[in-house]
Short mmCIF file of C-alpha atoms and ligand atoms in Angstrom, two decimals:
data_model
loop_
_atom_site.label_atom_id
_atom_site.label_comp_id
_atom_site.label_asym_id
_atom_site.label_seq_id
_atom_site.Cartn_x
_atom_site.Cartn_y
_atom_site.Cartn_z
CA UNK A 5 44.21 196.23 135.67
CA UNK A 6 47.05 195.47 133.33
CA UNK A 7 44.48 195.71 130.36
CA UNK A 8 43.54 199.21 131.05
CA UNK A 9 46.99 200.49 132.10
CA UNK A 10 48.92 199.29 128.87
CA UNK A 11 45.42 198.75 126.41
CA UNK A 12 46.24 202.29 124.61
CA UNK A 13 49.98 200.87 123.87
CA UNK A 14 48.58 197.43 122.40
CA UNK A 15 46.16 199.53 120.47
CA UNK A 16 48.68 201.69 119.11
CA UNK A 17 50.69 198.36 118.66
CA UNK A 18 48.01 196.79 116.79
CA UNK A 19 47.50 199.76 114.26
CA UNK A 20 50.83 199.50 113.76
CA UNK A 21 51.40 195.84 113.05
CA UNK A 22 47.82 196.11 110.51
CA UNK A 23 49.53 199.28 108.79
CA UNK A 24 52.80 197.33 107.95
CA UNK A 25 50.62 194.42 107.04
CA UNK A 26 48.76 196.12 104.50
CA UNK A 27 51.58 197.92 103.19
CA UNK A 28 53.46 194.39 102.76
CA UNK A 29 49.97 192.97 101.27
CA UNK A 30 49.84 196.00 98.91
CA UNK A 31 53.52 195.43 97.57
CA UNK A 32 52.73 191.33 97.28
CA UNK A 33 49.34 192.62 95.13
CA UNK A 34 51.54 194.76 92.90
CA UNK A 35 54.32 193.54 92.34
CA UNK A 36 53.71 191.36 89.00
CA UNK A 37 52.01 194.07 87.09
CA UNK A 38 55.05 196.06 88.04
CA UNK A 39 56.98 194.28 86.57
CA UNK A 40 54.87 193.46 83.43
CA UNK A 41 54.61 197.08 83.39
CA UNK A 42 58.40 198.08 83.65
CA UNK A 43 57.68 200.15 87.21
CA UNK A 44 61.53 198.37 88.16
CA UNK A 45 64.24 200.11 87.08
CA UNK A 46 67.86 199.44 87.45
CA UNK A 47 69.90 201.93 88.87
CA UNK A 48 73.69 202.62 88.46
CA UNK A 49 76.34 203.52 91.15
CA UNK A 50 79.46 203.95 89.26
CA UNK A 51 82.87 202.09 91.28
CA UNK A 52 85.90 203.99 91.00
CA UNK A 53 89.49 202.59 90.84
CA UNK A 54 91.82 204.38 94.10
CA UNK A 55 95.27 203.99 92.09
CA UNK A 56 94.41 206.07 89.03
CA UNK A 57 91.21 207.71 89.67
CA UNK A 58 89.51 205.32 86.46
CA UNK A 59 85.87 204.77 86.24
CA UNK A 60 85.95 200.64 87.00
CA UNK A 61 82.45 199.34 87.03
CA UNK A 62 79.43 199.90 88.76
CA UNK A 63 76.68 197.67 90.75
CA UNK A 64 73.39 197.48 89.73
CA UNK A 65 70.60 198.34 92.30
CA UNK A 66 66.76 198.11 91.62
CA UNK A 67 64.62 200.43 91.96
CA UNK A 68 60.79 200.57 91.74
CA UNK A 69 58.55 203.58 90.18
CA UNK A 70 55.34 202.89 91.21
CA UNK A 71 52.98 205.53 89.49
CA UNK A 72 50.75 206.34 93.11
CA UNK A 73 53.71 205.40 95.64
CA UNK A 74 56.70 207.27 94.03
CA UNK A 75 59.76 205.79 93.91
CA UNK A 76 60.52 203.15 96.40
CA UNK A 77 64.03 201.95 97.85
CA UNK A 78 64.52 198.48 97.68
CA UNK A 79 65.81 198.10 101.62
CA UNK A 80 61.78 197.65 102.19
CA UNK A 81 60.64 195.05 99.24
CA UNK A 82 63.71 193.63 98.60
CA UNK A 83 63.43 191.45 102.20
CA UNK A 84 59.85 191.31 101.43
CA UNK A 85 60.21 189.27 97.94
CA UNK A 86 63.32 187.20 99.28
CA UNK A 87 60.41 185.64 101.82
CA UNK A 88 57.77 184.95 99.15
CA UNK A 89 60.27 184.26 96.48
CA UNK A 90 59.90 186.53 93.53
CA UNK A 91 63.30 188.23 94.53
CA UNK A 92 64.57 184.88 91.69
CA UNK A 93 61.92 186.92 88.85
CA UNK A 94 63.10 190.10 89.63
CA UNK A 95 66.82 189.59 90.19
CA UNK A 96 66.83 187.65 86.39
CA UNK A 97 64.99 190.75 85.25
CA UNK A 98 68.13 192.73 86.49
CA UNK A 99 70.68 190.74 85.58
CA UNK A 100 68.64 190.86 81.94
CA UNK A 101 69.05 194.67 82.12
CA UNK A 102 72.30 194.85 83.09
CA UNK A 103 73.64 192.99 80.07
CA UNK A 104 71.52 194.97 77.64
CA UNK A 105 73.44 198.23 79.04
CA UNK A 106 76.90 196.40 78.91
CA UNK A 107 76.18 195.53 74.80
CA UNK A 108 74.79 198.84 74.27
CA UNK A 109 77.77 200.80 75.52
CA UNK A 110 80.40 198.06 74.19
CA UNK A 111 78.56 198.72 70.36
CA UNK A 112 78.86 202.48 71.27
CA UNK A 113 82.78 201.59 71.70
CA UNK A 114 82.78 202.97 74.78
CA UNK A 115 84.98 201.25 77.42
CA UNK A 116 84.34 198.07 78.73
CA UNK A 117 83.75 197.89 82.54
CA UNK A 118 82.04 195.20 84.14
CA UNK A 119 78.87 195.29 85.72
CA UNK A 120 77.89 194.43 89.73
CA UNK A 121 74.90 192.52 90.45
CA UNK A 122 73.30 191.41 93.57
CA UNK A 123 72.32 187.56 93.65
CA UNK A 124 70.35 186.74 96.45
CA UNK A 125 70.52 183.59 99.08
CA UNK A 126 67.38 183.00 96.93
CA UNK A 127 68.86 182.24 93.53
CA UNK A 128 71.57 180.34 95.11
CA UNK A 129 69.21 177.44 95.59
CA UNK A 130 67.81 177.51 92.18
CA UNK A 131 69.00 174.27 90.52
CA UNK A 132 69.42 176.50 87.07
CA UNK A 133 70.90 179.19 88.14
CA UNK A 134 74.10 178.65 86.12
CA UNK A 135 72.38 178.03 82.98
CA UNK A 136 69.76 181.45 83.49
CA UNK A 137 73.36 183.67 84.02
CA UNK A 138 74.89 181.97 80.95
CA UNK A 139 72.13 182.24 79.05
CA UNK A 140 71.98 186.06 79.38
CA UNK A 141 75.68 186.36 79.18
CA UNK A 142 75.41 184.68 75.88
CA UNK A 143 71.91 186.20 74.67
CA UNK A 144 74.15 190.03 74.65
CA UNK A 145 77.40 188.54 73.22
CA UNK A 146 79.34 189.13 76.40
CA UNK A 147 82.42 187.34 78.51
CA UNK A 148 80.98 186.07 81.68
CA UNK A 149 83.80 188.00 83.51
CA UNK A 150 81.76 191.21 82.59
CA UNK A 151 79.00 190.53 85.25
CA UNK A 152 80.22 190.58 88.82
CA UNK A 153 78.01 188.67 91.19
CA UNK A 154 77.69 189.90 94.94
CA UNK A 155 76.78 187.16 97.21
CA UNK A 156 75.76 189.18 100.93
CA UNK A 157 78.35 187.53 103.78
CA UNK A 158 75.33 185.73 105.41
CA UNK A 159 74.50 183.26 102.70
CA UNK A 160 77.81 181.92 103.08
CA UNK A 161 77.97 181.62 106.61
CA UNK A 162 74.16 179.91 106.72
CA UNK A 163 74.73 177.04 103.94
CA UNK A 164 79.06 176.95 103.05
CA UNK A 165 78.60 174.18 101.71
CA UNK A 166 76.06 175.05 98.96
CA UNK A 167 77.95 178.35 98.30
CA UNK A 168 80.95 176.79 97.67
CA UNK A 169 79.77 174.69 94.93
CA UNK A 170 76.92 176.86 93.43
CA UNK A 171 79.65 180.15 93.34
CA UNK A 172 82.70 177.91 92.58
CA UNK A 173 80.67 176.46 89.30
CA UNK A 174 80.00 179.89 88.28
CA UNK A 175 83.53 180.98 88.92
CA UNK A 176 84.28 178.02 87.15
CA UNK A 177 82.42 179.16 84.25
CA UNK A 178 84.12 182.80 84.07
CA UNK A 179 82.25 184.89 86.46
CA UNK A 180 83.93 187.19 89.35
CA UNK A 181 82.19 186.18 92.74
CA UNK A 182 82.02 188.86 95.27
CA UNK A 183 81.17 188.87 99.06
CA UNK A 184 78.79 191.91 99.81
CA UNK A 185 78.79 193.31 103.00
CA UNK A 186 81.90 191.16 104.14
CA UNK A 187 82.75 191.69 107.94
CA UNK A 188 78.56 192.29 108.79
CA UNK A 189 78.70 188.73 109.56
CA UNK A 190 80.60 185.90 111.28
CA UNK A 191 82.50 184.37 108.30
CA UNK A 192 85.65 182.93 109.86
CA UNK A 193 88.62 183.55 108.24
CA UNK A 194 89.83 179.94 108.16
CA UNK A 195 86.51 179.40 105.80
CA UNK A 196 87.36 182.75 103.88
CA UNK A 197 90.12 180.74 102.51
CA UNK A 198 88.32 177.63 100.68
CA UNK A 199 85.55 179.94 99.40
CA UNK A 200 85.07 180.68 95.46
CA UNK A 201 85.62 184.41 95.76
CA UNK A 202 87.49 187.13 93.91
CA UNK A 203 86.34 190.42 95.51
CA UNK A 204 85.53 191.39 99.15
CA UNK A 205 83.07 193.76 99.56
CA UNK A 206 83.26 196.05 102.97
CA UNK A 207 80.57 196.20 104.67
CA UNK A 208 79.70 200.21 105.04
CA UNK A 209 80.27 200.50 108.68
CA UNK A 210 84.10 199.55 108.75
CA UNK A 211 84.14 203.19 107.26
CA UNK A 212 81.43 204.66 108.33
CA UNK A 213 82.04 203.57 112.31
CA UNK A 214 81.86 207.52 114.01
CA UNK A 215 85.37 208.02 115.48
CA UNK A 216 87.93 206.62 113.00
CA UNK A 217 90.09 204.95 116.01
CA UNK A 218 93.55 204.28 115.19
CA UNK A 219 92.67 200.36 116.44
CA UNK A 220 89.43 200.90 113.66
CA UNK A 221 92.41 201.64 110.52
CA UNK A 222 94.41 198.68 112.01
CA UNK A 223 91.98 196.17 111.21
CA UNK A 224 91.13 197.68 107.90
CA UNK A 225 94.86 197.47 107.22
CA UNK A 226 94.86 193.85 108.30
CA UNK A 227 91.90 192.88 106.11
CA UNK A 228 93.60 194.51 103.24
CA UNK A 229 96.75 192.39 104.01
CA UNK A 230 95.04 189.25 104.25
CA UNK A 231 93.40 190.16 100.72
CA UNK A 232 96.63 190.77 99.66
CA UNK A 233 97.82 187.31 100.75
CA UNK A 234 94.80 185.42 99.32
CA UNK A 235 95.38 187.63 95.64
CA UNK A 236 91.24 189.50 96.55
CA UNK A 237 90.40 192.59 95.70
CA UNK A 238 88.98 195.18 97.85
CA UNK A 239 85.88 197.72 97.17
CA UNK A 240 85.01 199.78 99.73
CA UNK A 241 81.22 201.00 99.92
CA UNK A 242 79.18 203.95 101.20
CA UNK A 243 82.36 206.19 101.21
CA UNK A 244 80.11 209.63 102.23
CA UNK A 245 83.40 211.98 102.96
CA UNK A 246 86.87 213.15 101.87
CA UNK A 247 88.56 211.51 104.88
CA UNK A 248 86.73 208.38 104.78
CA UNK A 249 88.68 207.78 101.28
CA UNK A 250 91.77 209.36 102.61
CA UNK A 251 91.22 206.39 104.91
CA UNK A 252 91.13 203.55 101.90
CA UNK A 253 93.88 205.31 100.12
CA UNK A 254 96.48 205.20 103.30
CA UNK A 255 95.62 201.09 103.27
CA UNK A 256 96.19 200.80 99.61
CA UNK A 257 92.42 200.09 99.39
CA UNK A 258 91.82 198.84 95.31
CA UNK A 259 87.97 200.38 94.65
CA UNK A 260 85.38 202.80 96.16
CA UNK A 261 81.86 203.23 95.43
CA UNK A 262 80.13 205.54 97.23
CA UNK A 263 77.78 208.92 97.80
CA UNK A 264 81.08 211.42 97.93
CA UNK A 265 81.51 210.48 94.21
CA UNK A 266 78.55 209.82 92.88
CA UNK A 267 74.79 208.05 93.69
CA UNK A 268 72.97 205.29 91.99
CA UNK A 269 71.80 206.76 88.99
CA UNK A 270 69.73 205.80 86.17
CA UNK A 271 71.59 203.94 83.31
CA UNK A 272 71.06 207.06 80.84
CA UNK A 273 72.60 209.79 83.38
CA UNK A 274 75.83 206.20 84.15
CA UNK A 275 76.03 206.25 80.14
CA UNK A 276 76.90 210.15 80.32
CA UNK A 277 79.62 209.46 83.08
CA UNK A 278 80.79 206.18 80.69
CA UNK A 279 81.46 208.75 77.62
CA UNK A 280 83.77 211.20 79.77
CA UNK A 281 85.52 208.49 81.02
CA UNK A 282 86.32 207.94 77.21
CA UNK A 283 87.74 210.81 76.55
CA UNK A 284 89.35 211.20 79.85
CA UNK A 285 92.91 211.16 78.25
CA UNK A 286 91.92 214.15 76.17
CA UNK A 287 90.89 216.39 79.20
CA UNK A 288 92.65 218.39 82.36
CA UNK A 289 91.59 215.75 85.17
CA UNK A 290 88.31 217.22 85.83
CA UNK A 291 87.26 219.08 88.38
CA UNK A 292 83.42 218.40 87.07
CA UNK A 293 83.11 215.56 89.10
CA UNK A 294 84.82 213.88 92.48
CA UNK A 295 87.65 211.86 91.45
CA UNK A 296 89.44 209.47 94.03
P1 LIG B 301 74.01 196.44 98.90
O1 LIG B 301 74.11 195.40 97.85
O2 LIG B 301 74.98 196.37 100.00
O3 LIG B 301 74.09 197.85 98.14
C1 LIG B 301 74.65 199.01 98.67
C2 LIG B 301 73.62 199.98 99.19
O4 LIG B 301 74.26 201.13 99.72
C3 LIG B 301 72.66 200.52 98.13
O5 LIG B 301 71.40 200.74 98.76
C4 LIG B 301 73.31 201.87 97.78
O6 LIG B 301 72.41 202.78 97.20
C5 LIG B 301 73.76 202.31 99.14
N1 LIG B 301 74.86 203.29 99.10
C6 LIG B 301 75.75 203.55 98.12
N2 LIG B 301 76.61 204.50 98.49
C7 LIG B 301 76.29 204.87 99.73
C8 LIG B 301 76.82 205.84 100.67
O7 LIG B 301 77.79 206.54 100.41
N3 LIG B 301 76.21 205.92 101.88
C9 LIG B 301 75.12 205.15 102.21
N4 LIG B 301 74.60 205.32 103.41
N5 LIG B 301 74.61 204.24 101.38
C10 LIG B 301 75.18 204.10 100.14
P2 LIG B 301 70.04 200.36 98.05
O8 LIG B 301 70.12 200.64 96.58
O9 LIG B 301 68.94 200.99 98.83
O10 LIG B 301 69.97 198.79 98.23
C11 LIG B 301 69.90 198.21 99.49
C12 LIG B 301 70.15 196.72 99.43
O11 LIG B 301 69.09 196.10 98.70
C13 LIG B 301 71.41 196.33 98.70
O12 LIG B 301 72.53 196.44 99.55
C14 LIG B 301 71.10 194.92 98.30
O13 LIG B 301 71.35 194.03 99.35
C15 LIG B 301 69.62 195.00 98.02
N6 LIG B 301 69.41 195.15 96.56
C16 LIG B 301 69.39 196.27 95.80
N7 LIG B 301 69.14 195.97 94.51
C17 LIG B 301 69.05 194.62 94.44
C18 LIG B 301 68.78 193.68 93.38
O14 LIG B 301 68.64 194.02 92.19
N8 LIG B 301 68.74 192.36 93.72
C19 LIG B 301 68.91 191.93 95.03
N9 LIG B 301 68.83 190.61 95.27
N10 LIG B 301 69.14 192.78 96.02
C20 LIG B 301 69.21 194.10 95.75
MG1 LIG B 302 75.67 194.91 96.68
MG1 LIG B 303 73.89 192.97 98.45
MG1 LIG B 304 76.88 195.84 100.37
#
């Protein structure tokens, strides 16, 4: 019978399924007292400008140190807690973080980059979202323009309308809107033009695509033109090798961000990289670290 020829693969299926389940459950069960708790913690990944090798910014990523569970990447809860919500808690929590770095190394006098956060589809749709990111702007003393806000490609493309008003109000009100992971999705370029953005973001695989085709370069040099045109910046991320940024730097690319320099690191170990880049002027260009 079908039963007993396939029964051991819908058992297997089954354990499976109940496995993820209860992992998903567990997360759901902890996930307030980690936060109560301070288990998230935001990580750093330092942006680099091509043109003259400067230390420009960096994006904040979350990351969660549960005491049992070790540290956990956020590409499993961070889907998780857009479903049940709590991605609007946590998000505030690091965009609350990432402004209490920004005044700490401004009253250390050390230079003043801007900082990268994710804002998911989730927080787009909160009525007060304006008001929670200029509150915390204001609570640390700082110019909106300091925080950077990365919108992924695919909450434009599911609700434009929305977008456009939600990120043009915040542009409005001085921040720089970003598209993460731009050319993962279907945004057509004829809508690229009437949204409220200031950066594109490249999706990974435009660089990371195995055989760097010539036809592969063309369209990156295209997409850089068009940028050009419409006055956007370009960051490319997940830059892993030396001919990957040879790549951006041929195109005129404008930042990188990526493993090949440097990984998301805790703010402490960022604050380190922050100070050198102070004194940059007074040292050889280094061969300490991977400059572009
Ligand atoms: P993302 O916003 O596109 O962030 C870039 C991801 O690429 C990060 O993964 C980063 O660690 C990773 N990355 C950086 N350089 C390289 C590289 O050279 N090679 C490769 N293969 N990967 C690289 P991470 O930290 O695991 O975050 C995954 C995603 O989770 C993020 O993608 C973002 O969508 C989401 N996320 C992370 N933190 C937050 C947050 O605080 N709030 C929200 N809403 N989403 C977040
Ligand atoms: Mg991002
Ligand atoms: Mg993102
Ligand atoms: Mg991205």
């Amino acid at each position: 019978s079908i039963k007993g020829q396939y029964g051991k693969y819908f058992a297997a299926y089954d354990d499976q399924l109940r496995g993820k389940l209860l992992r998903e459950q567990a997360i759901i069960d902890n996930m307030e007292s980690a936060l109560a708790q301070g288990q998230f913690q935001v990580y750093l990944q330092p942006k680099y400008r091509i043109r003259d090798s400067r230390l420009a910014g960096a994006e904040a990523l979350v990351r969660w140190a549960h005491p049992e569970w070790g540290l956990q990447s956020p590409a499993e809860f961070i889907p998780l807690f857009e479903r049940n919500g709590f991605i609007t808690k946590l998000d505030r929590f690091v965009w609350d973080r990432s402004c209490s770095f920004l005044r700490k190394w401004d009253d250390a006098g050390l230079p003043s980059i801007p900082v990268s956060v994710n804002v998911s589809r989730a927080d787009i749709y909160q009525a007060d979202i304006a008001e929670i990111l200029l509150g915390t702007v204001r609570k640390y003393g700082l110019a909106p323009a300091r925080l950077h806000l990365e919108i992924t490609e695919s909450a434009y493309t599911e609700d434009p309308n929305q977008i456009i008003e939600t990120a043009g109000r915040l542009r409005e009100l001085g921040f720089v809107i970003e598209m993460d992971d731009f050319g993962s999705g279907y945004s057509s370029l004829n809508m690229l033009n009437r949204l409220p953005i200031d950066v594109l973001k490249l999706d990974m695989r435009f660089i990371q695509s195995e055989t760097a085709k010539p036809v592969d370069q063309g369209i990156l040099r295209f997409i850089m033109d068009l940028a050009r045109w419409m006055e956007l910046h370009v960051v490319a991320e997940g830059v892993e090798t030396r001919e990957q940024l040879e790549r951006l730097r041929e195109i005129d690319c404008d930042y990188v961000q990526g493993y090949y320099f440097v990984r998301p690191v805790p703010s402490e170990e960022f604050e380190k990289l922050l100070r050198e880049e102070g004194t940059v002027a007074e040292q050889e260009p280094g061969a300490k670290r991977r400059r572009p």
